[in-house]
mmCIF file of C-alpha atoms and ligand atoms in Angstrom:
data_model
loop_
_atom_site.group_PDB
_atom_site.id
_atom_site.type_symbol
_atom_site.label_atom_id
_atom_site.label_comp_id
_atom_site.label_asym_id
_atom_site.label_seq_id
_atom_site.Cartn_x
_atom_site.Cartn_y
_atom_site.Cartn_z
ATOM 1 C CA MET A 6 -27.191 -20.697 -62.493
ATOM 2 C CA ALA A 7 -25.163 -23.665 -64.027
ATOM 3 C CA LEU A 8 -25.816 -26.599 -61.924
ATOM 4 C CA GLN A 9 -25.113 -30.023 -62.677
ATOM 5 C CA PRO A 10 -27.944 -32.685 -62.663
ATOM 6 C CA GLY A 11 -29.300 -33.449 -59.122
ATOM 7 C CA GLN A 12 -27.388 -30.428 -57.629
ATOM 8 C CA GLY A 13 -30.649 -28.295 -57.064
ATOM 9 C CA ASN A 14 -34.261 -28.541 -57.138
ATOM 10 C CA LEU A 15 -37.433 -26.622 -56.673
ATOM 11 C CA GLN A 16 -39.578 -27.868 -53.827
ATOM 12 C CA PRO A 17 -43.184 -26.730 -53.325
ATOM 13 C CA LEU A 18 -44.043 -25.271 -49.953
ATOM 14 C CA LEU A 19 -47.549 -25.510 -49.315
ATOM 15 C CA ALA A 20 -49.397 -24.120 -46.160
ATOM 16 C CA PRO A 21 -53.265 -24.462 -45.862
ATOM 17 C CA GLY A 22 -54.984 -21.434 -47.435
ATOM 18 C CA GLN A 23 -51.669 -20.073 -49.030
ATOM 19 C CA GLN A 24 -50.643 -19.847 -52.556
ATOM 20 C CA MET A 25 -48.056 -22.313 -53.905
ATOM 21 C CA HIS A 26 -44.351 -20.987 -53.420
ATOM 22 C CA TYR A 27 -41.386 -22.715 -54.682
ATOM 23 C CA LEU A 28 -38.179 -22.933 -52.449
ATOM 24 C CA PHE A 29 -34.932 -23.431 -54.381
ATOM 25 C CA HIS A 30 -33.074 -26.128 -52.318
ATOM 26 C CA MET A 31 -29.294 -26.916 -52.911
ATOM 27 C CA GLU A 32 -26.730 -29.390 -51.573
ATOM 28 C CA ILE A 33 -23.743 -27.422 -50.562
ATOM 29 C CA VAL A 34 -20.598 -28.778 -49.269
ATOM 30 C CA LEU A 35 -18.960 -26.763 -46.586
ATOM 31 C CA ALA A 36 -15.286 -26.504 -46.807
ATOM 32 C CA THR A 37 -14.639 -26.845 -43.043
ATOM 33 C CA GLY A 38 -13.499 -28.976 -40.525
ATOM 34 C CA ASN A 39 -15.046 -26.884 -37.644
ATOM 35 C CA MET A 40 -18.350 -28.481 -36.698
ATOM 36 C CA HIS A 41 -19.530 -25.463 -34.852
ATOM 37 C CA LYS A 42 -19.519 -23.637 -37.949
ATOM 38 C CA LYS A 43 -21.571 -26.500 -39.570
ATOM 39 C CA GLN A 44 -23.971 -26.468 -36.838
ATOM 40 C CA GLU A 45 -24.633 -22.617 -37.129
ATOM 41 C CA LEU A 46 -24.730 -22.716 -40.931
ATOM 42 C CA GLU A 47 -27.129 -25.589 -40.918
ATOM 43 C CA GLN A 48 -29.603 -23.141 -38.974
ATOM 44 C CA ILE A 49 -28.712 -20.073 -41.008
ATOM 45 C CA LEU A 50 -29.235 -21.704 -44.422
ATOM 46 C CA SER A 51 -31.985 -23.949 -43.178
ATOM 47 C CA GLY A 52 -33.277 -24.174 -46.629
ATOM 48 C CA HIS A 53 -30.627 -25.812 -47.963
ATOM 49 C CA THR A 54 -28.572 -29.050 -47.082
ATOM 50 C CA ILE A 55 -25.230 -28.736 -45.784
ATOM 51 C CA LEU A 56 -22.668 -31.510 -46.120
ATOM 52 C CA ILE A 57 -19.167 -31.631 -45.258
ATOM 53 C CA PRO A 58 -16.255 -33.095 -47.273
ATOM 54 C CA SER A 59 -16.122 -36.450 -45.239
ATOM 55 C CA ASP A 60 -19.880 -36.938 -46.229
ATOM 56 C CA LEU A 61 -18.623 -37.420 -49.851
ATOM 57 C CA GLY A 62 -15.553 -39.512 -48.710
ATOM 58 C CA VAL A 63 -13.385 -36.581 -49.545
ATOM 59 C CA ASP A 64 -10.223 -35.698 -47.338
ATOM 60 C CA PHE A 65 -10.084 -31.943 -47.333
ATOM 61 C CA ASP A 66 -7.325 -29.813 -45.941
ATOM 62 C CA CYS A 67 -6.265 -26.398 -47.086
ATOM 63 C CA ASP A 68 -3.254 -24.319 -46.124
ATOM 64 C CA GLU A 69 -4.735 -20.728 -45.090
ATOM 65 C CA THR A 70 -1.966 -18.726 -46.882
ATOM 66 C CA GLY A 71 -3.880 -15.758 -47.470
ATOM 67 C CA THR A 72 -3.398 -12.436 -45.893
ATOM 68 C CA THR A 73 -7.305 -11.473 -45.517
ATOM 69 C CA PHE A 74 -10.321 -13.151 -44.356
ATOM 70 C CA ILE A 75 -11.703 -12.825 -48.123
ATOM 71 C CA GLU A 76 -8.494 -14.403 -49.643
ATOM 72 C CA ASN A 77 -8.597 -17.327 -47.218
ATOM 73 C CA SER A 78 -12.304 -18.013 -47.786
ATOM 74 C CA ILE A 79 -11.803 -18.022 -51.514
ATOM 75 C CA LEU A 80 -8.858 -20.275 -51.127
ATOM 76 C CA LYS A 81 -10.784 -22.755 -49.071
ATOM 77 C CA ALA A 82 -13.761 -22.719 -51.530
ATOM 78 C CA GLN A 83 -11.715 -23.069 -54.603
ATOM 79 C CA THR A 84 -9.573 -25.917 -53.104
ATOM 80 C CA LEU A 85 -12.878 -27.766 -52.150
ATOM 81 C CA TYR A 86 -14.495 -26.987 -55.520
ATOM 82 C CA ASP A 87 -11.656 -28.307 -57.622
ATOM 83 C CA LEU A 88 -11.936 -31.661 -55.458
ATOM 84 C CA VAL A 89 -15.784 -32.155 -55.566
ATOM 85 C CA LYS A 90 -16.858 -30.028 -58.526
ATOM 86 C CA ARG A 91 -20.219 -29.167 -57.110
ATOM 87 C CA PRO A 92 -21.583 -26.238 -55.093
ATOM 88 C CA VAL A 93 -19.378 -25.443 -52.145
ATOM 89 C CA LEU A 94 -19.300 -22.660 -49.376
ATOM 90 C CA ALA A 95 -16.386 -21.620 -47.183
ATOM 91 C CA ASP A 96 -16.241 -19.499 -44.050
ATOM 92 C CA ASP A 97 -13.203 -17.787 -42.920
ATOM 93 C CA SER A 98 -13.555 -15.879 -39.688
ATOM 94 C CA GLY A 99 -12.045 -14.484 -36.649
ATOM 95 C CA ILE A 100 -11.999 -11.892 -33.788
ATOM 96 C CA CYS A 101 -10.156 -8.585 -34.235
ATOM 97 C CA VAL A 102 -9.143 -6.492 -31.345
ATOM 98 C CA GLU A 103 -8.568 -2.828 -31.767
ATOM 99 C CA ALA A 104 -6.106 -2.406 -28.885
ATOM 100 C CA LEU A 105 -4.028 -5.207 -30.638
ATOM 101 C CA LYS A 106 -4.212 -3.592 -34.001
ATOM 102 C CA GLY A 107 -6.863 -6.091 -35.231
ATOM 103 C CA GLU A 108 -4.950 -9.208 -33.855
ATOM 104 C CA PRO A 109 -5.578 -12.069 -33.551
ATOM 105 C CA GLY A 110 -7.771 -11.658 -37.045
ATOM 106 C CA ILE A 111 -7.060 -14.214 -39.509
ATOM 107 C CA TYR A 112 -4.891 -16.043 -37.078
ATOM 108 C CA SER A 113 -7.678 -16.441 -34.445
ATOM 109 C CA ALA A 114 -7.796 -20.310 -34.799
ATOM 110 C CA ARG A 115 -3.987 -20.394 -34.645
ATOM 111 C CA TYR A 116 -3.635 -17.833 -31.789
ATOM 112 C CA GLY A 117 -0.835 -18.851 -29.387
ATOM 113 C CA SER A 118 0.093 -21.864 -31.377
ATOM 114 C CA ASP A 119 3.661 -22.930 -32.103
ATOM 115 C CA GLY A 120 2.757 -24.353 -35.409
ATOM 116 C CA VAL A 121 2.746 -27.840 -34.105
ATOM 117 C CA ASN A 122 0.362 -28.013 -31.174
ATOM 118 C CA LYS A 123 -2.984 -26.178 -31.451
ATOM 119 C CA MET A 124 -4.422 -24.770 -28.187
ATOM 120 C CA SER A 125 -8.019 -25.383 -27.143
ATOM 121 C CA ASP A 126 -10.766 -22.821 -27.328
ATOM 122 C CA VAL A 127 -10.481 -21.980 -23.545
ATOM 123 C CA GLU A 128 -6.712 -21.655 -23.821
ATOM 124 C CA ARG A 129 -6.762 -19.375 -26.815
ATOM 125 C CA TYR A 130 -9.358 -17.055 -25.017
ATOM 126 C CA GLU A 131 -7.570 -17.071 -21.752
ATOM 127 C CA LEU A 132 -4.388 -15.966 -23.793
ATOM 128 C CA LEU A 133 -6.213 -13.194 -25.337
ATOM 129 C CA LEU A 134 -7.591 -12.023 -22.045
ATOM 130 C CA LYS A 135 -3.968 -12.113 -20.573
ATOM 131 C CA ASN A 136 -2.753 -10.167 -23.471
ATOM 132 C CA MET A 137 -5.340 -7.524 -22.865
ATOM 133 C CA LYS A 138 -4.813 -7.328 -18.993
ATOM 134 C CA GLY A 139 -5.034 -3.780 -17.929
ATOM 135 C CA GLU A 140 -5.996 -2.381 -21.365
ATOM 136 C CA THR A 141 -9.081 -0.087 -21.242
ATOM 137 C CA ASN A 142 -9.966 -0.042 -24.751
ATOM 138 C CA ARG A 143 -11.800 -3.277 -25.095
ATOM 139 C CA THR A 144 -13.377 -2.595 -28.643
ATOM 140 C CA ALA A 145 -13.501 -5.829 -30.718
ATOM 141 C CA TRP A 146 -15.285 -7.234 -33.575
ATOM 142 C CA PHE A 147 -15.742 -10.746 -35.268
ATOM 143 C CA VAL A 148 -15.388 -10.916 -39.172
ATOM 144 C CA CYS A 149 -16.703 -13.595 -41.443
ATOM 145 C CA ALA A 150 -15.852 -13.858 -45.150
ATOM 146 C CA MET A 151 -18.075 -16.400 -46.836
ATOM 147 C CA THR A 152 -17.479 -17.678 -50.316
ATOM 148 C CA LEU A 153 -20.007 -19.600 -52.437
ATOM 149 C CA ILE A 154 -18.842 -21.437 -55.576
ATOM 150 C CA THR A 155 -21.527 -22.806 -57.792
ATOM 151 C CA ALA A 156 -19.590 -23.463 -61.143
ATOM 152 C CA PRO A 157 -16.241 -22.587 -62.646
ATOM 153 C CA TYR A 158 -15.871 -18.816 -62.528
ATOM 154 C CA LYS A 159 -19.164 -18.325 -60.497
ATOM 155 C CA VAL A 160 -17.567 -17.191 -57.297
ATOM 156 C CA TYR A 161 -19.517 -14.984 -54.683
ATOM 157 C CA THR A 162 -18.057 -13.578 -51.582
ATOM 158 C CA VAL A 163 -19.664 -11.616 -48.746
ATOM 159 C CA GLN A 164 -18.064 -10.151 -45.728
ATOM 160 C CA GLU A 165 -19.833 -9.047 -42.449
ATOM 161 C CA THR A 166 -18.933 -8.185 -38.935
ATOM 162 C CA PHE A 167 -20.349 -8.597 -35.356
ATOM 163 C CA ASP A 168 -19.432 -5.634 -33.210
ATOM 164 C CA GLY A 169 -18.757 -5.665 -29.567
ATOM 165 C CA THR A 170 -16.292 -5.472 -26.690
ATOM 166 C CA LEU A 171 -14.044 -7.907 -24.793
ATOM 167 C CA ALA A 172 -15.273 -8.999 -21.436
ATOM 168 C CA GLU A 173 -12.805 -9.209 -18.476
ATOM 169 C CA ALA A 174 -13.671 -12.687 -17.828
ATOM 170 C CA PRO A 175 -15.400 -15.479 -19.541
ATOM 171 C CA TYR A 176 -19.240 -15.830 -19.288
ATOM 172 C CA GLY A 177 -21.980 -18.173 -20.591
ATOM 173 C CA GLY A 178 -21.984 -21.789 -21.761
ATOM 174 C CA GLY A 179 -22.967 -21.651 -25.478
ATOM 175 C CA GLY A 180 -21.432 -20.960 -28.666
ATOM 176 C CA PHE A 181 -17.622 -21.694 -29.417
ATOM 177 C CA GLY A 182 -14.248 -20.190 -29.812
ATOM 178 C CA TYR A 183 -14.054 -16.672 -28.255
ATOM 179 C CA ASP A 184 -17.927 -16.322 -27.574
ATOM 180 C CA PRO A 185 -17.631 -16.380 -23.727
ATOM 181 C CA ILE A 186 -15.393 -13.353 -23.856
ATOM 182 C CA PHE A 187 -17.030 -11.365 -26.438
ATOM 183 C CA ILE A 188 -19.926 -8.882 -25.383
ATOM 184 C CA ASP A 189 -22.411 -8.224 -28.093
ATOM 185 C CA ALA A 190 -22.807 -4.452 -28.621
ATOM 186 C CA LEU A 191 -26.618 -4.694 -28.841
ATOM 187 C CA SER A 192 -27.572 -6.922 -26.007
ATOM 188 C CA GLY A 193 -24.765 -6.479 -23.787
ATOM 189 C CA LYS A 194 -24.693 -10.304 -23.170
ATOM 190 C CA THR A 195 -21.609 -12.421 -24.281
ATOM 191 C CA ALA A 196 -22.091 -14.322 -27.417
ATOM 192 C CA ALA A 197 -21.998 -17.505 -25.230
ATOM 193 C CA GLU A 198 -25.151 -16.294 -23.268
ATOM 194 C CA LEU A 199 -27.083 -15.863 -26.607
ATOM 195 C CA THR A 200 -29.341 -18.807 -27.914
ATOM 196 C CA GLU A 201 -28.217 -19.966 -31.329
ATOM 197 C CA GLU A 202 -30.926 -18.181 -32.914
ATOM 198 C CA GLU A 203 -30.135 -14.912 -31.201
ATOM 199 C CA LYS A 204 -26.540 -15.185 -32.104
ATOM 200 C CA ASN A 205 -27.455 -15.916 -35.829
ATOM 201 C CA ARG A 206 -29.417 -12.752 -35.864
ATOM 202 C CA VAL A 207 -26.738 -10.435 -34.986
ATOM 203 C CA SER A 208 -23.340 -12.384 -35.627
ATOM 204 C CA HIS A 209 -20.974 -11.901 -38.499
ATOM 205 C CA ARG A 210 -21.786 -15.499 -39.943
ATOM 206 C CA GLY A 211 -25.521 -14.969 -39.240
ATOM 207 C CA LYS A 212 -25.374 -11.801 -41.436
ATOM 208 C CA ALA A 213 -23.318 -13.170 -44.068
ATOM 209 C CA GLY A 214 -25.411 -15.964 -44.355
ATOM 210 C CA LYS A 215 -28.585 -14.050 -44.580
ATOM 211 C CA VAL A 216 -27.030 -12.387 -47.698
ATOM 212 C CA MET A 217 -26.021 -15.716 -49.055
ATOM 213 C CA ASN A 218 -29.592 -16.985 -48.693
ATOM 214 C CA SER A 219 -30.865 -13.998 -50.688
ATOM 215 C CA LEU A 220 -28.040 -14.585 -53.187
ATOM 216 C CA LEU A 221 -28.921 -18.274 -53.617
ATOM 217 C CA GLU A 222 -32.490 -17.312 -54.161
ATOM 218 C CA ALA A 223 -31.627 -14.687 -56.757
ATOM 219 C CA LEU A 224 -29.466 -17.166 -58.563
ATOM 220 C CA SER A 225 -32.352 -19.887 -58.737
HETATM 221 P P1 LIG B 320 -11.924 -24.054 -40.943
HETATM 222 O O1 LIG B 320 -10.817 -23.309 -41.358
HETATM 223 O O2 LIG B 320 -11.793 -25.665 -41.170
HETATM 224 O O3 LIG B 320 -13.365 -23.614 -41.476
HETATM 225 P P2 LIG B 320 -11.284 -23.084 -38.462
HETATM 226 O O4 LIG B 320 -11.824 -22.999 -37.016
HETATM 227 O O5 LIG B 320 -9.730 -23.242 -38.456
HETATM 228 O O6 LIG B 320 -12.112 -23.893 -39.260
HETATM 229 P P3 LIG B 320 -11.147 -20.251 -39.384
HETATM 230 O O7 LIG B 320 -9.577 -20.389 -39.728
HETATM 231 O O8 LIG B 320 -11.976 -19.474 -39.962
HETATM 232 O O9 LIG B 320 -11.763 -21.641 -39.119
HETATM 233 O O10 LIG B 320 -10.777 -19.686 -37.835
HETATM 234 C C1 LIG B 320 -11.864 -19.268 -37.096
HETATM 235 C C2 LIG B 320 -11.558 -19.068 -35.672
HETATM 236 O O11 LIG B 320 -12.192 -17.698 -35.344
HETATM 237 C C3 LIG B 320 -12.258 -20.098 -34.880
HETATM 238 O O12 LIG B 320 -11.641 -21.319 -34.756
HETATM 239 C C4 LIG B 320 -12.777 -19.459 -33.586
HETATM 240 O O13 LIG B 320 -11.592 -19.482 -32.663
HETATM 241 C C5 LIG B 320 -12.835 -18.021 -34.181
HETATM 242 N N1 LIG B 320 -14.285 -17.704 -34.479
HETATM 243 C C6 LIG B 320 -14.881 -17.633 -35.594
HETATM 244 N N2 LIG B 320 -16.267 -17.185 -35.537
HETATM 245 C C7 LIG B 320 -16.397 -17.229 -34.251
HETATM 246 C C8 LIG B 320 -17.573 -17.335 -33.665
HETATM 247 O O14 LIG B 320 -18.840 -17.058 -34.305
HETATM 248 N N3 LIG B 320 -17.627 -17.385 -32.299
HETATM 249 C C9 LIG B 320 -16.461 -17.598 -31.596
HETATM 250 N N4 LIG B 320 -15.372 -17.742 -32.030
HETATM 251 C C10 LIG B 320 -15.198 -17.653 -33.482
#
C-alpha cells in the first residue's frame, strides 16, 4: 500500500507465551461530523487511530449530492482525501423502510428537514413513526456504505445492511438516530437496547467495518 512517511506502522503485540505477531496500525481521518459514528468506528476499528478533520485543523464539509449510499460515501471520502492527502474513511448510512419504498434512505439525516432547519434525532424518528401509523408491513433495514482511500486511485468501498422491523414506539436508551425504533431481527431488541458491542456485531456499520479491518490487514 502506498503510504506517506509516518502514516502507518507495524506494532509488535506480545502476549506471554505467545509467538510475536505484528499488527498494522494506521491513522485514519474520518469524513464525518457525526460523533456517534466516530465513537462506534473507534470500537469497530480498534486497532487503528481514528481522527476527525478538526483534529488536523481542517474545516470539512461536503454536499451529499449522490443518489446512492455508495456515491455519497465516495464523495465524502474523496472530498476529504483531496484536503488532507492521507488515509481517510467515510460512512454514508441510513434507514430504509419497505412500506415507504426504501425511504428515508440516503435522506435519513435530512428526513423532515426544510433544508434550513435540521430536526433532532427524536423529532425524525417520531416523524417516521407517524408516517408509518397503521402500516402493518414494518420491514426495515439500515445500510452503511464505507469508503477507504489510502492514496490517489486507491479507493475501497464496502456496503452492508442491518435487517429488522420498525417498532410501534421508541424503546431503549443507547445508540443514536433511529436506534430506539429499530428492532434487530436477530435479538428482537431495539438497536438502542443493545450494548455498543452487541450493536457492532450485527449492525450495518459493524459488518462493513469488519470487512474494512480485513482489507486493511490485507493491504499492509
Ligand atoms: P456525516 O455525513 O457527517 O457522516 P450524518 O449523520 O449526516 O453524518 P449520513 O448522511 O450518513 O450521516 O446520515 C446518516 C443518518 O442515518 C444518521 O444521521 C442517522 O439518522 C441514521 N443512521 C445511520 N446509521 C445509524 C445507526 O447505526 N443507528 C441509528 N441511526 C442511524
